[in-house]
XYZ file of C-alpha atoms in Angstrom:
555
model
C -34.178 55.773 -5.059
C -30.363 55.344 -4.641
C -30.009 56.986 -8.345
C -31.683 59.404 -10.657
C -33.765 57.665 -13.176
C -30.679 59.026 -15.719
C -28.043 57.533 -14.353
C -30.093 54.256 -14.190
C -30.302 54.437 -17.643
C -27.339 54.883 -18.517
C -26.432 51.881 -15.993
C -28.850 50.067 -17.954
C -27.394 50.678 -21.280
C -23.955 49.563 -19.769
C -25.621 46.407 -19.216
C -27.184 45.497 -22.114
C -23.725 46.167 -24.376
C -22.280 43.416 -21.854
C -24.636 40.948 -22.954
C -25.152 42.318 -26.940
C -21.163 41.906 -26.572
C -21.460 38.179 -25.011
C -23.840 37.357 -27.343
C -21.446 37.909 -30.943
C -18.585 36.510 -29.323
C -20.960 33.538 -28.875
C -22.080 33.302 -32.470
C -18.427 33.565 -33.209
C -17.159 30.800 -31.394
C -19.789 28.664 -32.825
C -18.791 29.837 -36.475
C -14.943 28.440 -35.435
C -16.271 25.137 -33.606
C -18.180 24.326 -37.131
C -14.581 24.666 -39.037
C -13.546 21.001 -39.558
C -9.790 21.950 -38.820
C -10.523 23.713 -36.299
C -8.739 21.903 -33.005
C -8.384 23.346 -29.704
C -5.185 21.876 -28.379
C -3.681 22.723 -32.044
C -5.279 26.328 -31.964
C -3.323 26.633 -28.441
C 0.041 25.220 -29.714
C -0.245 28.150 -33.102
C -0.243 30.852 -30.092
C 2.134 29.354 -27.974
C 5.329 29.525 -30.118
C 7.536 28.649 -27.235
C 6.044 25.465 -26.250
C 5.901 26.338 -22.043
C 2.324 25.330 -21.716
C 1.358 28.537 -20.909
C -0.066 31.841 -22.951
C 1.404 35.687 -22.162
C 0.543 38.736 -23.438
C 2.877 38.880 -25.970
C 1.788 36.171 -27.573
C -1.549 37.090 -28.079
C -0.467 40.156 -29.883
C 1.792 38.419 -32.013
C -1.364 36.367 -33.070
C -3.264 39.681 -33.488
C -0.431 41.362 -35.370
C 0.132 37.816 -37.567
C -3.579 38.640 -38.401
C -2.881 42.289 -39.176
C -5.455 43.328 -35.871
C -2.972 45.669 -33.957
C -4.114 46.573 -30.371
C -3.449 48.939 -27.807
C -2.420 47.651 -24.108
C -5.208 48.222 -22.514
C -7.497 45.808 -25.109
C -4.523 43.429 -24.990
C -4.440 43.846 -21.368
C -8.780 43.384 -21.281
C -8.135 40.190 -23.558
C -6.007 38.483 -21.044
C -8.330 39.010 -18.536
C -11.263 37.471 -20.739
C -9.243 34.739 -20.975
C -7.745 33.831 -17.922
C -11.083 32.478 -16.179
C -9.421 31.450 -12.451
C -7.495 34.735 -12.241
C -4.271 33.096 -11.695
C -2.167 35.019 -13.602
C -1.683 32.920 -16.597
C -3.440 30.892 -19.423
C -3.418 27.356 -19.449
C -5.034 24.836 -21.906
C -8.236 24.245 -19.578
C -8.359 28.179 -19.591
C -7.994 28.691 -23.477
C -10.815 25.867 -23.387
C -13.159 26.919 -21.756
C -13.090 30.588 -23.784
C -12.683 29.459 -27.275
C -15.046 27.274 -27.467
C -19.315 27.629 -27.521
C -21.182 27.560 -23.996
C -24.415 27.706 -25.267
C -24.178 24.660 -28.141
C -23.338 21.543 -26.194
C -23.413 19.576 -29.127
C -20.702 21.826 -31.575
C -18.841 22.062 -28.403
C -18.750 18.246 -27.963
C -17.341 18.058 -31.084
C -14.982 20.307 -31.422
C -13.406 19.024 -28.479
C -13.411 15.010 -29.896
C -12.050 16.015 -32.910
C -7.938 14.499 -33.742
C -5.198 17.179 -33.025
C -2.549 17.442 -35.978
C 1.144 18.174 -35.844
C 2.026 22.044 -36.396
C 5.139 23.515 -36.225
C 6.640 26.672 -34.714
C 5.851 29.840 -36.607
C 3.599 27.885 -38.772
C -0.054 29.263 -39.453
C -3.561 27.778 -39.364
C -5.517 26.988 -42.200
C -6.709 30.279 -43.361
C -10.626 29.505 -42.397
C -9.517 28.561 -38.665
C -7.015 31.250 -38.485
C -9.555 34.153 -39.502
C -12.217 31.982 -37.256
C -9.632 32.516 -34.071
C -8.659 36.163 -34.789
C -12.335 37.228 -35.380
C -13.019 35.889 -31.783
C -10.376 37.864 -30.457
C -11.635 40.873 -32.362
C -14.804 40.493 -31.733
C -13.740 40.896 -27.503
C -11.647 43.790 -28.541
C -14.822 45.484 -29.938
C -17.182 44.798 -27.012
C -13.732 46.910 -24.802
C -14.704 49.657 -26.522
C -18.192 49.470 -26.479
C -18.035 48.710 -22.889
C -15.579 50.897 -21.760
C -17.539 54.025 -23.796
C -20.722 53.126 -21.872
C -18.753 53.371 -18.833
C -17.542 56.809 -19.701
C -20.927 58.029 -19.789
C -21.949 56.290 -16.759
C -19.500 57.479 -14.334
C -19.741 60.712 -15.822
C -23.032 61.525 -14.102
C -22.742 63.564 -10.745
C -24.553 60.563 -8.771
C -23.233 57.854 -9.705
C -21.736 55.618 -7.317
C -21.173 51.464 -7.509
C -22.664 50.830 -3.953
C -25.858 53.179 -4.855
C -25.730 51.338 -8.281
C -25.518 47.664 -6.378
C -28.603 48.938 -4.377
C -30.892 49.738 -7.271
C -30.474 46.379 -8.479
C -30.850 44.440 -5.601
C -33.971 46.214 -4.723
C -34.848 42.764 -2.507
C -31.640 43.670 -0.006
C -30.601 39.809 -0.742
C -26.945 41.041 -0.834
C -26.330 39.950 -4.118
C -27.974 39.824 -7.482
C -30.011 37.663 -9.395
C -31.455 37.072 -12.844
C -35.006 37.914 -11.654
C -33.438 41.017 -9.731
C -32.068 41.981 -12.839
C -34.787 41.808 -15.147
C -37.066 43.750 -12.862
C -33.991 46.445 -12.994
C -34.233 46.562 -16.740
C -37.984 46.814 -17.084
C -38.513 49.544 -14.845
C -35.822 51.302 -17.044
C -37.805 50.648 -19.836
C -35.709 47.601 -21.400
C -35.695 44.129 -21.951
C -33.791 41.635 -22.200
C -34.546 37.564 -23.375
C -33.576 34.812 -20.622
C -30.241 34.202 -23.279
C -29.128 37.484 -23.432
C -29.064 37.579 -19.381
C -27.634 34.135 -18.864
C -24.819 36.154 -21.587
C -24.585 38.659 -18.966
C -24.166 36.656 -16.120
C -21.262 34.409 -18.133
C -18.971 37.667 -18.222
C -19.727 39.142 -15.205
C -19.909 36.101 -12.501
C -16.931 34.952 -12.644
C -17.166 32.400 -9.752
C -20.428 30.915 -11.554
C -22.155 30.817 -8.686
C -25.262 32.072 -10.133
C -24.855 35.027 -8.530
C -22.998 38.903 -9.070
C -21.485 40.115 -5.654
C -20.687 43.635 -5.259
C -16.893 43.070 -6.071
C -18.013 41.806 -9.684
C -20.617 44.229 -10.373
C -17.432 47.101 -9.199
C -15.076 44.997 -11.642
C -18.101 45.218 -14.468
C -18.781 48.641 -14.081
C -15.245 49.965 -13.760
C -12.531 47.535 -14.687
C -11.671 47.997 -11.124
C -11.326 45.098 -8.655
C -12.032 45.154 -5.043
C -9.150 45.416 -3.464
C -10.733 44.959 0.373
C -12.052 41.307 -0.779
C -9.415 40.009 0.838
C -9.619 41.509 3.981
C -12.585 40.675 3.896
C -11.192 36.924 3.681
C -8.412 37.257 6.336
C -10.965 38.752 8.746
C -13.108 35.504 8.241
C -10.138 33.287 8.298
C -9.020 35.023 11.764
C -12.815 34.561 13.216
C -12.524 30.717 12.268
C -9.375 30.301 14.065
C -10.596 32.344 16.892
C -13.622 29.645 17.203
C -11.004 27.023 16.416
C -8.909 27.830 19.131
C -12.172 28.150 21.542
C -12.627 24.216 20.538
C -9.171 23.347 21.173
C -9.327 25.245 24.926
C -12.313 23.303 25.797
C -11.077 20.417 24.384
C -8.021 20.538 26.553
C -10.384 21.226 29.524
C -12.639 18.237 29.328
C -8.825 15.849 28.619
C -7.661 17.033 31.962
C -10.663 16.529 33.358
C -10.517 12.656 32.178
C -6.999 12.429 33.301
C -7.765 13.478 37.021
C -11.020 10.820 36.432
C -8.198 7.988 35.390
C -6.372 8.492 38.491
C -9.105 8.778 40.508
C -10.580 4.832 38.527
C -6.917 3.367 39.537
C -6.625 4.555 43.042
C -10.134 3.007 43.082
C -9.213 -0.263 41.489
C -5.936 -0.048 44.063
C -8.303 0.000 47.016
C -10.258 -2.882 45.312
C -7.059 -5.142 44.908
C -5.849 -4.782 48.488
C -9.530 -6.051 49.682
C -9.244 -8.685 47.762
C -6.557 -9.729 48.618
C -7.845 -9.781 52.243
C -11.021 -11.671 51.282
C -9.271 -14.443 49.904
C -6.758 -14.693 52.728
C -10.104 -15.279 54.581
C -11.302 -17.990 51.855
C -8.241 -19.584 51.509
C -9.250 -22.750 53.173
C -12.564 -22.958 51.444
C -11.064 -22.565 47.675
C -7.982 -25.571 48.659
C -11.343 -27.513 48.217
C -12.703 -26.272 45.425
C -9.171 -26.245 43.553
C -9.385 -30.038 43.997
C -12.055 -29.902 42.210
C -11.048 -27.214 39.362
C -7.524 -29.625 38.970
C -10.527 -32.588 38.215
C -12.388 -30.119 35.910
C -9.214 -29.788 34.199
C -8.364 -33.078 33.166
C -11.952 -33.071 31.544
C -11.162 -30.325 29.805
C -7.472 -32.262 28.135
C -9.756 -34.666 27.267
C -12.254 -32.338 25.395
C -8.927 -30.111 23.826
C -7.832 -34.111 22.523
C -11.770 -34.331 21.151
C -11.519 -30.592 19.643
C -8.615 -32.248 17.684
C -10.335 -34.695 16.513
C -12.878 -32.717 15.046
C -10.360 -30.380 13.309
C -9.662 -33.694 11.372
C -12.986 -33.539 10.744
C -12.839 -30.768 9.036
C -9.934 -31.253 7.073
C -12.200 -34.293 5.620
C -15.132 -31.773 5.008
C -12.651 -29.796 3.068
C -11.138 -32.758 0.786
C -14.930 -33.317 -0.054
C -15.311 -29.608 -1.297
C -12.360 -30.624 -3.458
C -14.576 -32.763 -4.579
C -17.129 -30.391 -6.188
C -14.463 -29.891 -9.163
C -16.637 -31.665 -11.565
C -13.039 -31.083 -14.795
C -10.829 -32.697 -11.770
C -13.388 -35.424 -10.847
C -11.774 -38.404 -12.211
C -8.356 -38.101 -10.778
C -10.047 -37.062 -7.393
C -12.084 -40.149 -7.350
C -9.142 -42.004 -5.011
C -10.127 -39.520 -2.193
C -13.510 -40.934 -2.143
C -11.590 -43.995 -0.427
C -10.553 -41.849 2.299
C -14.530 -41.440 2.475
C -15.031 -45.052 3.939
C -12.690 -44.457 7.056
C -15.225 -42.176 8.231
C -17.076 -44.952 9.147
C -14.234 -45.938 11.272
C -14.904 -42.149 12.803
C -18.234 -42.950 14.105
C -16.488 -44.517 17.253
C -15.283 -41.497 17.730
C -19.049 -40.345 17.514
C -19.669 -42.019 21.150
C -16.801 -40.906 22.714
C -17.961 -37.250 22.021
C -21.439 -38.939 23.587
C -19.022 -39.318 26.923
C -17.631 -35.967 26.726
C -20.897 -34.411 27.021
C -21.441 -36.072 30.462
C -18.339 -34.414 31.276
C -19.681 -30.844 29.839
C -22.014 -31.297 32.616
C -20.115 -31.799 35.349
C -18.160 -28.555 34.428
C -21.292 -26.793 34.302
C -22.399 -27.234 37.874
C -18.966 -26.656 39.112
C -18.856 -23.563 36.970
C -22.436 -22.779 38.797
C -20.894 -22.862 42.219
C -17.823 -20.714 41.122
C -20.726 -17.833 39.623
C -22.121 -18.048 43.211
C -19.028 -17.068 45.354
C -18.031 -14.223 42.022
C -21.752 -12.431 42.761
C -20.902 -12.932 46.962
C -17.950 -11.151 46.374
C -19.121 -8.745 44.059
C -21.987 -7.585 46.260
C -19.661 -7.032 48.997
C -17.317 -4.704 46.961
C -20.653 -2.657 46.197
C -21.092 -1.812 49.626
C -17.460 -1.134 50.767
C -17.522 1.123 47.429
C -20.875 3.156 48.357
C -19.056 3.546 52.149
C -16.210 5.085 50.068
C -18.283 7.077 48.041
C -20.506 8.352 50.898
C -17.194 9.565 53.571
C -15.873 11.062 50.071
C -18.576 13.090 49.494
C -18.595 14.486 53.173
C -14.732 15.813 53.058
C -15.747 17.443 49.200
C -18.788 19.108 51.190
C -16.494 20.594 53.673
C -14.153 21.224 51.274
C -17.159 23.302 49.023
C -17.653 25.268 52.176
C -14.118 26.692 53.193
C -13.618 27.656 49.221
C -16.925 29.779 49.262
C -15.781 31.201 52.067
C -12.197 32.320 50.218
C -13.109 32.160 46.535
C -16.741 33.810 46.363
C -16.371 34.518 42.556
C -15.393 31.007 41.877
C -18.770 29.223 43.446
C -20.276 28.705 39.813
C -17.368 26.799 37.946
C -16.230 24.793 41.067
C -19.596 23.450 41.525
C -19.813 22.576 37.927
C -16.351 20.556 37.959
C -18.067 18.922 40.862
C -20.730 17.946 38.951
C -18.731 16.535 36.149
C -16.784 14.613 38.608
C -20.013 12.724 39.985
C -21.270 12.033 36.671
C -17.628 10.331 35.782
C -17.663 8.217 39.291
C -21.309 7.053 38.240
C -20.615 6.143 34.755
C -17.149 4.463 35.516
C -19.370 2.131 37.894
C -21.743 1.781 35.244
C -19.061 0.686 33.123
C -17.943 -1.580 35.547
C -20.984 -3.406 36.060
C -21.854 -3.997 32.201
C -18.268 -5.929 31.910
C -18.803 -8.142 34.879
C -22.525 -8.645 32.778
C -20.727 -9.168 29.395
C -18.082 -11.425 30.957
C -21.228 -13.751 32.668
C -22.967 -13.685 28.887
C -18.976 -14.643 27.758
C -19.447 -17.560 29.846
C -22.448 -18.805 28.408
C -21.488 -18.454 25.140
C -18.506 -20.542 25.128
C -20.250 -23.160 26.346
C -23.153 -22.956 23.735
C -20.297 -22.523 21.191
C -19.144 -25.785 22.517
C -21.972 -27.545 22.190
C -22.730 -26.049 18.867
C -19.508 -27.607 17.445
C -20.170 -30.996 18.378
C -23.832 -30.414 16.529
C -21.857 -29.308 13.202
C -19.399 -32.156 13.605
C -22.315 -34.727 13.521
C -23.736 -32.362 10.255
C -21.110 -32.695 8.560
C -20.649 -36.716 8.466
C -24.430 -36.803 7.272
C -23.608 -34.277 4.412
C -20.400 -35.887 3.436
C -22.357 -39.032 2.807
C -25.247 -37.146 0.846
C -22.229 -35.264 -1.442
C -20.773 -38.625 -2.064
C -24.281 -39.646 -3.839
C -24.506 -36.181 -5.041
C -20.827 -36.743 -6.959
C -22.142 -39.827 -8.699
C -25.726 -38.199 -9.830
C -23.398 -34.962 -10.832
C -20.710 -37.486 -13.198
C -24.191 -38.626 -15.039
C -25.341 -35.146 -15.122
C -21.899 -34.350 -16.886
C -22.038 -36.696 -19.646
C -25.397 -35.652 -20.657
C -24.379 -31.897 -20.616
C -21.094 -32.632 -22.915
C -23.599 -33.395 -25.562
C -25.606 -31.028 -25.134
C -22.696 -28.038 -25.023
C -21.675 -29.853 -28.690
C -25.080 -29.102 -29.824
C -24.843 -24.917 -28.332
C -22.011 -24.601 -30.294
C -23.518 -25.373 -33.381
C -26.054 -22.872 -32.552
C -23.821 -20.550 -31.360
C -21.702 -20.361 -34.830
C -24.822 -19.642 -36.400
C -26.294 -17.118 -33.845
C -22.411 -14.792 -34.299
C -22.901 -15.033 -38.092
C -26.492 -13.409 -38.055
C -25.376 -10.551 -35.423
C -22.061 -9.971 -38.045
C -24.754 -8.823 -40.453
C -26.378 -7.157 -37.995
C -23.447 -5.469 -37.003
C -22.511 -4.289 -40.429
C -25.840 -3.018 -41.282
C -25.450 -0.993 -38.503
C -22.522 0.285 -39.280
C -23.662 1.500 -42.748
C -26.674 3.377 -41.029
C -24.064 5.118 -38.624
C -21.606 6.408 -41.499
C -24.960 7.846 -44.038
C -26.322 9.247 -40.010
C -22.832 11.288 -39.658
C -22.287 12.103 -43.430
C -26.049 13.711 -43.070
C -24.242 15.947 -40.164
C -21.643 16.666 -42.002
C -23.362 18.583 -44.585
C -25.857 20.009 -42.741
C -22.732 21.606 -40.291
C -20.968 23.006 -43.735
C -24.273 24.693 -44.600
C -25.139 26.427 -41.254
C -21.590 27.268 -41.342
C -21.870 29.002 -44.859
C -24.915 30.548 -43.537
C -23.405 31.784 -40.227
C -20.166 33.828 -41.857
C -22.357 35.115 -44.572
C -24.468 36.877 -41.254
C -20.938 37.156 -39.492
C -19.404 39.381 -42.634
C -22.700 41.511 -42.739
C -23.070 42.155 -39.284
C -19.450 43.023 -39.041
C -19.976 45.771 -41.985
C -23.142 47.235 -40.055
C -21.194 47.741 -37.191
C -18.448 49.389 -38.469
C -20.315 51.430 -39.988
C -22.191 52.412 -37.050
C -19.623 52.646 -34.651
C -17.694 55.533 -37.597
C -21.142 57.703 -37.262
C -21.662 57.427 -33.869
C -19.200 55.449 -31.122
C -21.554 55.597 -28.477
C -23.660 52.727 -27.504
C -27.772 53.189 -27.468
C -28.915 54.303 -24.785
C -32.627 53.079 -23.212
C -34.814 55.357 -21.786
């Protein structure tokens, strides 16, 4: 073992006067939560006197010295430090909080907390049974100092004694920090014990990032009052290794953007190359498209006429939207002159067979639009092939290119071959790319003219349903009528239904106020019961600590 089985218990002892210590300052702050004045934002405005929001030294001792409890600096100094929970220096509100009031009673601390604050001014006291509630907390931490701090006197007196070879003994496992189950095994080898409170006490003052776990720095800071001042190296050197990696990242991030930029210019010279030949091809086809624009300028004037029947259809749905209107059963009445508008539609359905006529011209477009997808895929093939005889004399010249820089660069071989690599893998994919748009601009195609089609469908819809809504609005203007009575009827009901839950609502009530006047009284008693224990406890104690100072020790 890392220690002698002395020194372990004697480390032992120091640990159980932490949690004995925890555990009266806990029963304290429950005795002060029970007080009915007690408040915690009013208990923090008694100790700040200067009204900055925050708690110093000084005015803790004030407090003390108010309360005739006169400390020495090193308590006062120990009672900041118990109090200011994120180390920052200062106590706050949240801080004061989360000290003052109970962590093992959820319930006394939930209502402490909801209690009303009250107005007190500067240099004005408690009420005598929340005063001597706060200063007994404060004494009470004062008291496990000493205890604490003789313990530790006796510990680091022993010729063996170190904090690392103390750490060890305790974590036994080598997890690299400690545990509760660590801990108790600790203890009952050295011959104490310890209930699952009492260690979940310990843990509260010693674990001060409540992680649920004691590091070496807190167990050095338990032990010695000392803190561990190469923590934060210990930071910056893991700080410095992140940016390290982070600055790894951004290098190969920069590597693989360059790379993309040299594939971009490579993708335009391509596309260049691709615009000059086709510009030559249709030089060549010149004479064949004069024909076929003959025919595109025809295809065009069918499609003015289907823009003029698109038009119509939007008024279409400007009726479909008046008839939505409609649905307004409170506006019915003064809507009903629309339903006029309703009887032009027949007027519409001449419209119907010109659409009939358009669709014959759909089809015409369609076969022209099948020659034009005939010459696109004769032209696209050929680009393949004048692209693969690129490709091919390409990758010759970057052959004899590999060659002469083996010959010159032999350390290099293994990253020029693997920007190679990448560079293939970019051509392939950009053609990749390239062939899944001319794909999605062929599905494009068919889509718009299914959309097409689709609309003239909905048009034809949408006349049937406006006629079926116009019956609908007649059923629905019965269907009102008949609902009108009945809603006179529900209210009737209604008045009687919000009578009944009144008297529901008030014998509730009177359940809820005997419920918290039961809680009430049952508080005041524990609380009677509690400082009776408090006072005799305290006596003991004193007592004790006049015959002998030093805490028990376990063997």
């Amino acid at each position: 073992m890392y220690l002698s089985a002395r020194t372990q218990g004697r480390l032992a002892n120091l640990i159980i006067t932490i949690a004995e210590g925890e555990k009266k300052t806990e029963m304290v702050r429950q005795v002060l939560a029970e007080q009915k004045m007690f408040e915690p934002y009013t208990a923090f405005r008694r100790l700040d006197q200067l009204r900055t929001g925050e708690l110093t030294v000084s005015d803790i001792v004030e407090f003390l010295a108010d309360n005739k409890i006169y400390p020495t600096k090193a308590q006062s100094d120990y009672l900041f430090r118990r109090l200011d929970l994120n180390r920052d220096g200062r106590i706050t509100y949240p801080d004061f909080v989360k000290a003052i009031l109970p962590k093992e009673d959820s319930r006394l601390r939930q209502i402490a907390s909801l209690r009303d604050s009250y107005y007190i001014e500067v240099n004005m006291l408690l009420p005598t049974e929340v005063e001597w509630g706060l200063s007994r907390v404060f004494q009470q931490e004062i008291q496990n100092y000493n205890s604490i701090t003789a313990a530790q006197e006796i510990l680091t007196t022993s010729v063996d004694f170190t904090s690392l070879d103390a750490f060890r003994c305790i974590d036994q496992v080598y997890l690299g920090y400690i545990t509760i189950d660590t801990l108790q095994d600790f203890l009952r080898q050295n011959g104490a014990k310890l209930s699952f409170d009492e260690l979940t006490a310990f843990f509260r003052v010693v674990d001060s990032d409540e992680d649920g776990r004691i590091s070496y720095s807190e167990l050095l800071e338990a032990l010695t009052f000392v803190p561990d001042f190469f923590q934060q190296e210990r930071q910056i050197a893991n700080e410095l290794r992140r940016s390290r990696e982070r600055i790894i990242q951004i290098e190969r991030e920069r590597e693989v953007l360059q790379d993309l930029k040299k594939s971009r210019e490579r993708v335009e010279e391509l596309r260049r190359s691709r615009e000059r030949l086709e510009y030559m091809q249709d030089l060549k086809r010149s004479r064949e498209r004069v024909e076929q624009l003959d025919e595109l300028r025809r295809s065009r004037e069918r499609l003015d006429d289907l823009r003029k029947s698109r038009e119509r259809l939007e008024d279409l749905k400007k009726s479909r939207e008046r008839l939505n209107q409609l649905e307004e059963l409170k506006r019915s009445r003064q809507r009903m002159e629309e339903l006029e508008e309703l009887k032009k539609s027949r007027e519409r359905q001449a419209q119907i067979d010109e659409l009939k006529k358009s669709r014959e011209r759909l089809e015409d477009l369609r076969r022209s639009r099948e020659r034009l997808e005939q010459l696109e895929q004769e032209r696209k093939n050929q680009e393949k092939i004048e692209e693969l005889r690129k490709s091919r004399s390409r990758i010759e010249e970057l052959q004899k290119q590999r060659r002469k820089m083996e010959e010159l660069r032999s350390s290099q071989e293994r990253l020029e071959q693997l920007k190679k690599q990448k560079e293939e893998i970019e051509l392939r994919r950009s053609q990749e790319r390239l062939e899944d748009l001319r794909k999605s601009r062929e599905r494009l195609e068919q889509i718009e003219v299914l959309r097409q089609s689709r609309e003239q469908q909905r048009a034809l819809e949408e006349l049937r349903q406006s006629r079926e809504r116009v019956e609908q609005l007649r059923k629905s203007q019965l269907r009102i009528e008949q609902l009108e009575n009945e809603r006179k009827v529900l209210e009737r009901s209604r008045q009687l239904d919000r009578v009944e839950r009144e008297l529901e609502y008030e014998r509730q009530r009177s359940k809820e106020r005997l419920e918290r006047l039961e809680l009430e009284a049952e508080l005041e008693r524990r609380a009677r019961d509690r400082a009776l224990e408090y006072e005799f406890a305290t006596q003991s104690n004193f007592v004790q600590s006049r015959i002998y100072d030093t805490p028990k020790r376990y063997k």
